[in-house]
Short mmCIF file of N, CA, C and O in Angstrom, two decimals:
data_model
loop_
_atom_site.label_atom_id
_atom_site.label_comp_id
_atom_site.label_asym_id
_atom_site.label_seq_id
_atom_site.Cartn_x
_atom_site.Cartn_y
_atom_site.Cartn_z
N MET A 1 -97.16 -196.74 -82.33
CA MET A 1 -98.06 -196.13 -81.37
C MET A 1 -97.58 -196.47 -79.97
O MET A 1 -97.11 -197.57 -79.69
N LEU A 2 -97.73 -195.50 -79.06
CA LEU A 2 -97.28 -195.64 -77.69
C LEU A 2 -98.48 -195.88 -76.77
O LEU A 2 -99.44 -195.13 -76.80
N LEU A 3 -98.44 -196.95 -75.98
CA LEU A 3 -99.50 -197.25 -75.03
C LEU A 3 -98.91 -197.33 -73.63
O LEU A 3 -97.84 -197.87 -73.44
N SER A 4 -99.64 -196.78 -72.66
CA SER A 4 -99.20 -196.95 -71.27
C SER A 4 -100.41 -197.30 -70.42
O SER A 4 -101.54 -196.97 -70.74
N GLU A 5 -100.14 -198.02 -69.36
CA GLU A 5 -101.17 -198.43 -68.43
C GLU A 5 -101.04 -197.61 -67.17
O GLU A 5 -99.94 -197.41 -66.66
N TYR A 6 -102.17 -197.14 -66.64
CA TYR A 6 -102.12 -196.42 -65.38
C TYR A 6 -101.97 -197.39 -64.22
O TYR A 6 -102.60 -198.44 -64.19
N ARG A 7 -101.14 -197.02 -63.28
CA ARG A 7 -100.91 -197.84 -62.09
C ARG A 7 -102.09 -197.67 -61.13
O ARG A 7 -102.67 -196.60 -61.01
N LEU A 8 -102.40 -198.74 -60.43
CA LEU A 8 -103.44 -198.70 -59.41
C LEU A 8 -102.85 -198.15 -58.11
O LEU A 8 -101.68 -198.41 -57.79
N LEU A 9 -103.65 -197.44 -57.36
CA LEU A 9 -103.20 -196.91 -56.08
C LEU A 9 -102.76 -198.04 -55.15
O LEU A 9 -101.78 -197.91 -54.42
N SER A 10 -103.44 -199.17 -55.23
CA SER A 10 -103.11 -200.33 -54.39
C SER A 10 -101.75 -200.93 -54.75
O SER A 10 -101.17 -201.68 -53.96
N GLU A 11 -101.21 -200.61 -55.93
CA GLU A 11 -99.92 -201.14 -56.36
C GLU A 11 -98.73 -200.30 -55.89
O GLU A 11 -97.59 -200.69 -56.10
N LEU A 12 -99.01 -199.18 -55.24
CA LEU A 12 -97.92 -198.34 -54.75
C LEU A 12 -97.12 -199.06 -53.68
O LEU A 12 -97.68 -199.86 -52.91
N ASP A 13 -95.85 -198.74 -53.59
CA ASP A 13 -95.04 -199.35 -52.54
C ASP A 13 -95.43 -198.76 -51.18
O ASP A 13 -96.05 -197.70 -51.09
N VAL A 14 -95.09 -199.45 -50.14
CA VAL A 14 -95.48 -199.08 -48.78
C VAL A 14 -94.99 -197.67 -48.42
O VAL A 14 -95.71 -196.89 -47.81
N ASN A 15 -93.76 -197.35 -48.80
CA ASN A 15 -93.21 -196.03 -48.47
C ASN A 15 -94.00 -194.90 -49.11
O ASN A 15 -94.23 -193.86 -48.48
N THR A 16 -94.42 -195.08 -50.34
CA THR A 16 -95.19 -194.05 -51.03
C THR A 16 -96.57 -193.90 -50.38
O THR A 16 -97.03 -192.77 -50.15
N LYS A 17 -97.21 -195.01 -50.07
CA LYS A 17 -98.52 -194.95 -49.40
C LYS A 17 -98.38 -194.23 -48.06
O LYS A 17 -99.23 -193.40 -47.70
N GLU A 18 -97.32 -194.53 -47.32
CA GLU A 18 -97.08 -193.90 -46.03
C GLU A 18 -96.85 -192.40 -46.19
O GLU A 18 -97.40 -191.60 -45.43
N LYS A 19 -96.06 -192.03 -47.18
CA LYS A 19 -95.76 -190.61 -47.44
C LYS A 19 -97.04 -189.85 -47.78
O LYS A 19 -97.29 -188.76 -47.27
N VAL A 20 -97.89 -190.42 -48.65
CA VAL A 20 -99.15 -189.78 -49.03
C VAL A 20 -100.05 -189.65 -47.81
O VAL A 20 -100.66 -188.60 -47.58
N GLY A 21 -100.12 -190.70 -46.99
CA GLY A 21 -100.92 -190.65 -45.76
C GLY A 21 -100.45 -189.55 -44.83
O GLY A 21 -101.26 -188.81 -44.25
N GLU A 22 -99.13 -189.41 -44.67
CA GLU A 22 -98.57 -188.35 -43.82
C GLU A 22 -98.89 -186.97 -44.37
O GLU A 22 -99.22 -186.05 -43.61
N LEU A 23 -98.78 -186.80 -45.68
CA LEU A 23 -99.08 -185.50 -46.28
C LEU A 23 -100.55 -185.14 -46.15
O LEU A 23 -100.90 -183.99 -45.90
N LEU A 24 -101.42 -186.14 -46.30
CA LEU A 24 -102.85 -185.89 -46.11
C LEU A 24 -103.13 -185.47 -44.67
O LEU A 24 -103.95 -184.59 -44.41
N LEU A 25 -102.45 -186.08 -43.74
CA LEU A 25 -102.64 -185.79 -42.32
C LEU A 25 -102.08 -184.42 -41.96
O LEU A 25 -102.66 -183.71 -41.14
N SER A 26 -100.99 -184.02 -42.59
CA SER A 26 -100.27 -182.81 -42.19
C SER A 26 -101.11 -181.54 -42.27
O SER A 26 -100.90 -180.61 -41.52
N SER A 27 -102.06 -181.48 -43.15
CA SER A 27 -102.86 -180.26 -43.26
C SER A 27 -104.36 -180.54 -43.14
O SER A 27 -105.19 -179.72 -43.47
N ASN A 28 -104.68 -181.72 -42.64
CA ASN A 28 -106.07 -182.13 -42.44
C ASN A 28 -106.91 -182.14 -43.72
O ASN A 28 -108.13 -182.08 -43.64
N THR A 29 -106.30 -182.21 -44.87
CA THR A 29 -107.08 -182.33 -46.10
C THR A 29 -107.61 -183.74 -46.29
O THR A 29 -108.43 -183.98 -47.16
N TRP A 30 -107.18 -184.64 -45.43
CA TRP A 30 -107.70 -186.01 -45.50
C TRP A 30 -109.21 -186.02 -45.37
O TRP A 30 -109.88 -186.84 -45.98
N SER A 31 -109.77 -185.09 -44.60
CA SER A 31 -111.22 -185.08 -44.41
C SER A 31 -111.94 -184.69 -45.71
O SER A 31 -113.00 -185.23 -46.03
N GLU A 32 -111.36 -183.77 -46.47
CA GLU A 32 -111.94 -183.40 -47.77
C GLU A 32 -111.85 -184.57 -48.75
O GLU A 32 -112.77 -184.82 -49.50
N VAL A 33 -110.72 -185.26 -48.74
CA VAL A 33 -110.55 -186.42 -49.61
C VAL A 33 -111.54 -187.51 -49.20
O VAL A 33 -112.19 -188.12 -50.05
N ALA A 34 -111.67 -187.73 -47.89
CA ALA A 34 -112.62 -188.73 -47.40
C ALA A 34 -114.04 -188.40 -47.85
O ALA A 34 -114.80 -189.27 -48.26
N PHE A 35 -114.39 -187.12 -47.79
CA PHE A 35 -115.72 -186.68 -48.23
C PHE A 35 -115.91 -186.96 -49.72
O PHE A 35 -116.95 -187.47 -50.14
N GLU A 36 -114.90 -186.65 -50.53
CA GLU A 36 -114.96 -186.89 -51.98
C GLU A 36 -115.15 -188.36 -52.31
O GLU A 36 -115.75 -188.72 -53.31
N LEU A 37 -114.63 -189.23 -51.45
CA LEU A 37 -114.68 -190.67 -51.68
C LEU A 37 -115.84 -191.34 -50.96
O LEU A 37 -115.93 -192.55 -50.89
N ASN A 38 -116.73 -190.52 -50.38
CA ASN A 38 -117.93 -191.01 -49.69
C ASN A 38 -117.62 -191.93 -48.52
O ASN A 38 -118.34 -192.90 -48.28
N MET A 39 -116.55 -191.64 -47.80
CA MET A 39 -116.23 -192.42 -46.61
C MET A 39 -117.17 -192.00 -45.48
O MET A 39 -117.44 -190.83 -45.30
N SER A 40 -117.63 -192.97 -44.71
CA SER A 40 -118.47 -192.65 -43.56
C SER A 40 -117.58 -192.33 -42.36
O SER A 40 -116.40 -192.66 -42.35
N ARG A 41 -118.15 -191.73 -41.35
CA ARG A 41 -117.38 -191.41 -40.13
C ARG A 41 -116.83 -192.68 -39.47
O ARG A 41 -115.77 -192.64 -38.87
N ASP A 42 -117.55 -193.77 -39.61
CA ASP A 42 -117.09 -195.03 -39.02
C ASP A 42 -115.83 -195.55 -39.69
O ASP A 42 -115.09 -196.32 -39.09
N GLU A 43 -115.61 -195.15 -40.92
CA GLU A 43 -114.44 -195.63 -41.66
C GLU A 43 -113.20 -194.78 -41.41
O GLU A 43 -112.12 -195.11 -41.86
N ILE A 44 -113.38 -193.69 -40.67
CA ILE A 44 -112.27 -192.81 -40.36
C ILE A 44 -111.95 -192.95 -38.88
O ILE A 44 -112.81 -192.76 -38.03
N ASP A 45 -110.72 -193.29 -38.59
CA ASP A 45 -110.29 -193.44 -37.20
C ASP A 45 -110.13 -192.05 -36.60
O ASP A 45 -109.39 -191.23 -37.13
N ILE A 46 -110.79 -191.80 -35.48
CA ILE A 46 -110.77 -190.46 -34.89
C ILE A 46 -109.56 -190.23 -33.98
O ILE A 46 -109.48 -189.22 -33.30
N ARG A 47 -108.60 -191.13 -33.98
CA ARG A 47 -107.41 -190.96 -33.14
C ARG A 47 -106.43 -189.96 -33.72
O ARG A 47 -105.44 -189.64 -33.11
N GLY A 48 -106.66 -189.48 -34.90
CA GLY A 48 -105.74 -188.52 -35.50
C GLY A 48 -104.92 -189.09 -36.64
O GLY A 48 -103.99 -188.46 -37.11
N ASP A 49 -105.23 -190.29 -37.09
CA ASP A 49 -104.51 -190.91 -38.20
C ASP A 49 -105.32 -190.83 -39.49
O ASP A 49 -105.28 -191.74 -40.31
N GLY A 50 -106.07 -189.77 -39.66
CA GLY A 50 -106.98 -189.64 -40.79
C GLY A 50 -106.36 -189.88 -42.15
O GLY A 50 -106.93 -190.55 -43.00
N GLY A 51 -105.18 -189.32 -42.39
CA GLY A 51 -104.51 -189.49 -43.68
C GLY A 51 -104.18 -190.94 -43.97
O GLY A 51 -104.40 -191.44 -45.07
N ARG A 52 -103.68 -191.62 -42.97
CA ARG A 52 -103.36 -193.04 -43.13
C ARG A 52 -104.63 -193.87 -43.27
O ARG A 52 -104.67 -194.85 -44.01
N ASP A 53 -105.68 -193.46 -42.56
CA ASP A 53 -106.96 -194.16 -42.66
C ASP A 53 -107.54 -194.06 -44.06
O ASP A 53 -108.09 -195.01 -44.60
N VAL A 54 -107.41 -192.87 -44.66
CA VAL A 54 -107.91 -192.68 -46.02
C VAL A 54 -107.16 -193.58 -46.98
O VAL A 54 -107.76 -194.26 -47.81
N MET A 55 -105.84 -193.63 -46.87
CA MET A 55 -105.05 -194.49 -47.76
C MET A 55 -105.41 -195.96 -47.55
O MET A 55 -105.57 -196.71 -48.51
N LYS A 56 -105.54 -196.38 -46.30
CA LYS A 56 -105.91 -197.77 -46.02
C LYS A 56 -107.29 -198.09 -46.60
O LYS A 56 -107.49 -199.13 -47.22
N PHE A 57 -108.23 -197.17 -46.43
CA PHE A 57 -109.58 -197.34 -46.97
C PHE A 57 -109.53 -197.50 -48.49
O PHE A 57 -110.16 -198.38 -49.06
N LEU A 58 -108.76 -196.65 -49.16
CA LEU A 58 -108.67 -196.70 -50.62
C LEU A 58 -108.09 -198.02 -51.10
O LEU A 58 -108.60 -198.62 -52.04
N VAL A 59 -107.03 -198.46 -50.48
CA VAL A 59 -106.37 -199.70 -50.89
C VAL A 59 -107.29 -200.90 -50.67
O VAL A 59 -107.36 -201.80 -51.50
N GLU A 60 -108.03 -200.89 -49.56
CA GLU A 60 -108.87 -202.04 -49.22
C GLU A 60 -110.22 -202.04 -49.95
O GLU A 60 -110.72 -203.11 -50.29
N THR A 61 -110.82 -200.89 -50.16
CA THR A 61 -112.19 -200.86 -50.69
C THR A 61 -112.30 -200.39 -52.13
O THR A 61 -113.34 -200.56 -52.75
N LYS A 62 -111.26 -199.79 -52.66
CA LYS A 62 -111.28 -199.33 -54.04
C LYS A 62 -110.03 -199.82 -54.77
O LYS A 62 -109.18 -199.04 -55.19
N PRO A 63 -109.91 -201.14 -54.91
CA PRO A 63 -108.69 -201.71 -55.49
C PRO A 63 -108.46 -201.31 -56.95
O PRO A 63 -107.33 -201.41 -57.43
N ASP A 64 -109.49 -200.85 -57.63
CA ASP A 64 -109.33 -200.46 -59.03
C ASP A 64 -109.08 -198.97 -59.22
O ASP A 64 -109.02 -198.49 -60.36
N LEU A 65 -108.93 -198.22 -58.12
CA LEU A 65 -108.69 -196.79 -58.22
C LEU A 65 -107.28 -196.55 -58.75
O LEU A 65 -106.30 -197.04 -58.20
N LYS A 66 -107.20 -195.83 -59.83
CA LYS A 66 -105.91 -195.53 -60.46
C LYS A 66 -105.27 -194.31 -59.79
O LYS A 66 -105.96 -193.41 -59.31
N VAL A 67 -103.95 -194.29 -59.76
CA VAL A 67 -103.20 -193.15 -59.23
C VAL A 67 -103.64 -191.89 -59.95
O VAL A 67 -103.84 -190.84 -59.33
N TYR A 68 -103.83 -191.99 -61.26
CA TYR A 68 -104.27 -190.85 -62.07
C TYR A 68 -105.60 -190.29 -61.55
O TYR A 68 -105.75 -189.07 -61.38
N ASP A 69 -106.56 -191.16 -61.27
CA ASP A 69 -107.87 -190.71 -60.78
C ASP A 69 -107.78 -190.12 -59.38
O ASP A 69 -108.48 -189.17 -59.05
N PHE A 70 -106.90 -190.67 -58.55
CA PHE A 70 -106.69 -190.11 -57.23
C PHE A 70 -106.09 -188.71 -57.34
O PHE A 70 -106.48 -187.79 -56.60
N CYS A 71 -105.18 -188.53 -58.27
CA CYS A 71 -104.59 -187.20 -58.50
C CYS A 71 -105.66 -186.19 -58.95
O CYS A 71 -105.60 -185.02 -58.56
N LYS A 72 -106.62 -186.64 -59.73
CA LYS A 72 -107.70 -185.75 -60.14
C LYS A 72 -108.51 -185.28 -58.93
O LYS A 72 -108.94 -184.13 -58.87
N ILE A 73 -108.71 -186.16 -57.96
CA ILE A 73 -109.39 -185.78 -56.72
C ILE A 73 -108.55 -184.74 -55.97
O ILE A 73 -109.07 -183.74 -55.47
N LEU A 74 -107.24 -184.97 -55.91
CA LEU A 74 -106.35 -184.06 -55.20
C LEU A 74 -106.25 -182.68 -55.86
O LEU A 74 -105.88 -181.71 -55.21
N LYS A 75 -106.60 -182.60 -57.14
CA LYS A 75 -106.57 -181.32 -57.86
C LYS A 75 -107.84 -180.50 -57.67
O LYS A 75 -107.86 -179.32 -57.99
N LYS A 76 -108.88 -181.10 -57.10
CA LYS A 76 -110.15 -180.40 -56.96
C LYS A 76 -109.99 -179.11 -56.17
O LYS A 76 -109.11 -178.99 -55.32
N ARG A 77 -110.87 -178.19 -56.44
CA ARG A 77 -110.79 -176.84 -55.89
C ARG A 77 -110.67 -176.78 -54.37
O ARG A 77 -109.88 -176.02 -53.83
N LYS A 78 -111.45 -177.59 -53.67
CA LYS A 78 -111.42 -177.56 -52.21
C LYS A 78 -110.18 -178.23 -51.62
O LYS A 78 -109.87 -178.03 -50.46
N ILE A 79 -109.50 -179.03 -52.42
CA ILE A 79 -108.37 -179.81 -51.89
C ILE A 79 -107.04 -179.21 -52.33
O ILE A 79 -106.21 -178.87 -51.51
N GLN A 80 -106.79 -179.15 -53.61
CA GLN A 80 -105.58 -178.59 -54.22
C GLN A 80 -104.30 -178.99 -53.49
O GLN A 80 -103.59 -178.16 -52.96
N ARG A 81 -104.00 -180.27 -53.49
CA ARG A 81 -102.78 -180.79 -52.85
C ARG A 81 -101.77 -181.21 -53.91
O ARG A 81 -101.53 -182.37 -54.16
N PHE A 82 -101.17 -180.21 -54.54
CA PHE A 82 -100.21 -180.46 -55.60
C PHE A 82 -98.92 -181.07 -55.06
O PHE A 82 -98.19 -181.72 -55.80
N ASP A 83 -98.64 -180.88 -53.78
CA ASP A 83 -97.46 -181.52 -53.18
C ASP A 83 -97.60 -183.05 -53.19
O ASP A 83 -96.65 -183.76 -53.46
N ILE A 84 -98.82 -183.52 -52.93
CA ILE A 84 -99.06 -184.97 -52.96
C ILE A 84 -99.03 -185.47 -54.40
O ILE A 84 -98.47 -186.53 -54.68
N ILE A 85 -99.59 -184.70 -55.30
CA ILE A 85 -99.55 -185.07 -56.72
C ILE A 85 -98.10 -185.20 -57.18
O ILE A 85 -97.75 -186.14 -57.90
N ASN A 86 -97.24 -184.28 -56.74
CA ASN A 86 -95.82 -184.36 -57.11
C ASN A 86 -95.18 -185.65 -56.62
O ASN A 86 -94.33 -186.22 -57.31
N VAL A 87 -95.57 -186.13 -55.45
CA VAL A 87 -95.06 -187.41 -54.95
C VAL A 87 -95.52 -188.56 -55.85
O VAL A 87 -94.79 -189.51 -56.09
N LEU A 88 -96.75 -188.44 -56.35
CA LEU A 88 -97.34 -189.52 -57.14
C LEU A 88 -97.01 -189.49 -58.63
O LEU A 88 -97.25 -190.47 -59.33
N LEU A 89 -96.44 -188.41 -59.11
CA LEU A 89 -96.17 -188.28 -60.56
C LEU A 89 -95.34 -189.43 -61.12
O LEU A 89 -95.60 -189.91 -62.22
N ASP A 90 -94.35 -189.86 -60.38
CA ASP A 90 -93.50 -190.96 -60.86
C ASP A 90 -94.19 -192.32 -60.80
O ASP A 90 -93.64 -193.32 -61.26
N HIS A 91 -95.40 -192.36 -60.26
CA HIS A 91 -96.12 -193.61 -60.07
C HIS A 91 -97.38 -193.69 -60.92
O HIS A 91 -98.24 -194.54 -60.68
N LEU A 92 -97.51 -192.82 -61.90
CA LEU A 92 -98.73 -192.79 -62.72
C LEU A 92 -98.88 -193.99 -63.62
O LEU A 92 -99.95 -194.59 -63.69
N SER A 93 -97.82 -194.35 -64.33
CA SER A 93 -97.98 -195.44 -65.28
C SER A 93 -97.10 -196.63 -64.90
O SER A 93 -96.06 -196.49 -64.29
N VAL A 94 -97.58 -197.79 -65.30
CA VAL A 94 -96.93 -199.06 -64.99
C VAL A 94 -95.93 -199.42 -66.07
O VAL A 94 -94.81 -199.75 -65.82
N ARG A 95 -96.40 -199.36 -67.30
CA ARG A 95 -95.52 -199.78 -68.38
C ARG A 95 -95.90 -199.03 -69.65
O ARG A 95 -97.05 -198.69 -69.87
N ILE A 96 -94.91 -198.80 -70.43
CA ILE A 96 -95.13 -198.15 -71.73
C ILE A 96 -94.80 -199.18 -72.80
O ILE A 96 -93.74 -199.81 -72.77
N THR A 97 -95.71 -199.37 -73.73
CA THR A 97 -95.55 -200.35 -74.78
C THR A 97 -95.61 -199.65 -76.14
O THR A 97 -96.49 -198.83 -76.38
N TYR A 98 -94.70 -200.00 -76.99
CA TYR A 98 -94.72 -199.49 -78.35
C TYR A 98 -95.39 -200.54 -79.23
O TYR A 98 -95.00 -201.70 -79.26
N VAL A 99 -96.43 -200.12 -79.93
CA VAL A 99 -97.16 -201.04 -80.79
C VAL A 99 -96.99 -200.63 -82.23
O VAL A 99 -96.98 -199.51 -82.59
#
């Protein structure tokens, strides 16, 4: 039997987190993602770094959020950011174990 563990979003390397933050910022979908995650206006920096703020918020306040679950949010009808999902595909699982 094959078992795999989903990677946590907080376990992503810095470059991947930065890339996802930039992609969220590039089309302003960070606000939709922030809404889905129940972020308050106070938790979003209004200087224009919304995508990076969302990633920072997720890493700091939702340490158990899996990359897989974040991808499900990105697939939602109002968001549909398959480009970001493509960046995260290689980061879905941590390890595969044969039992």
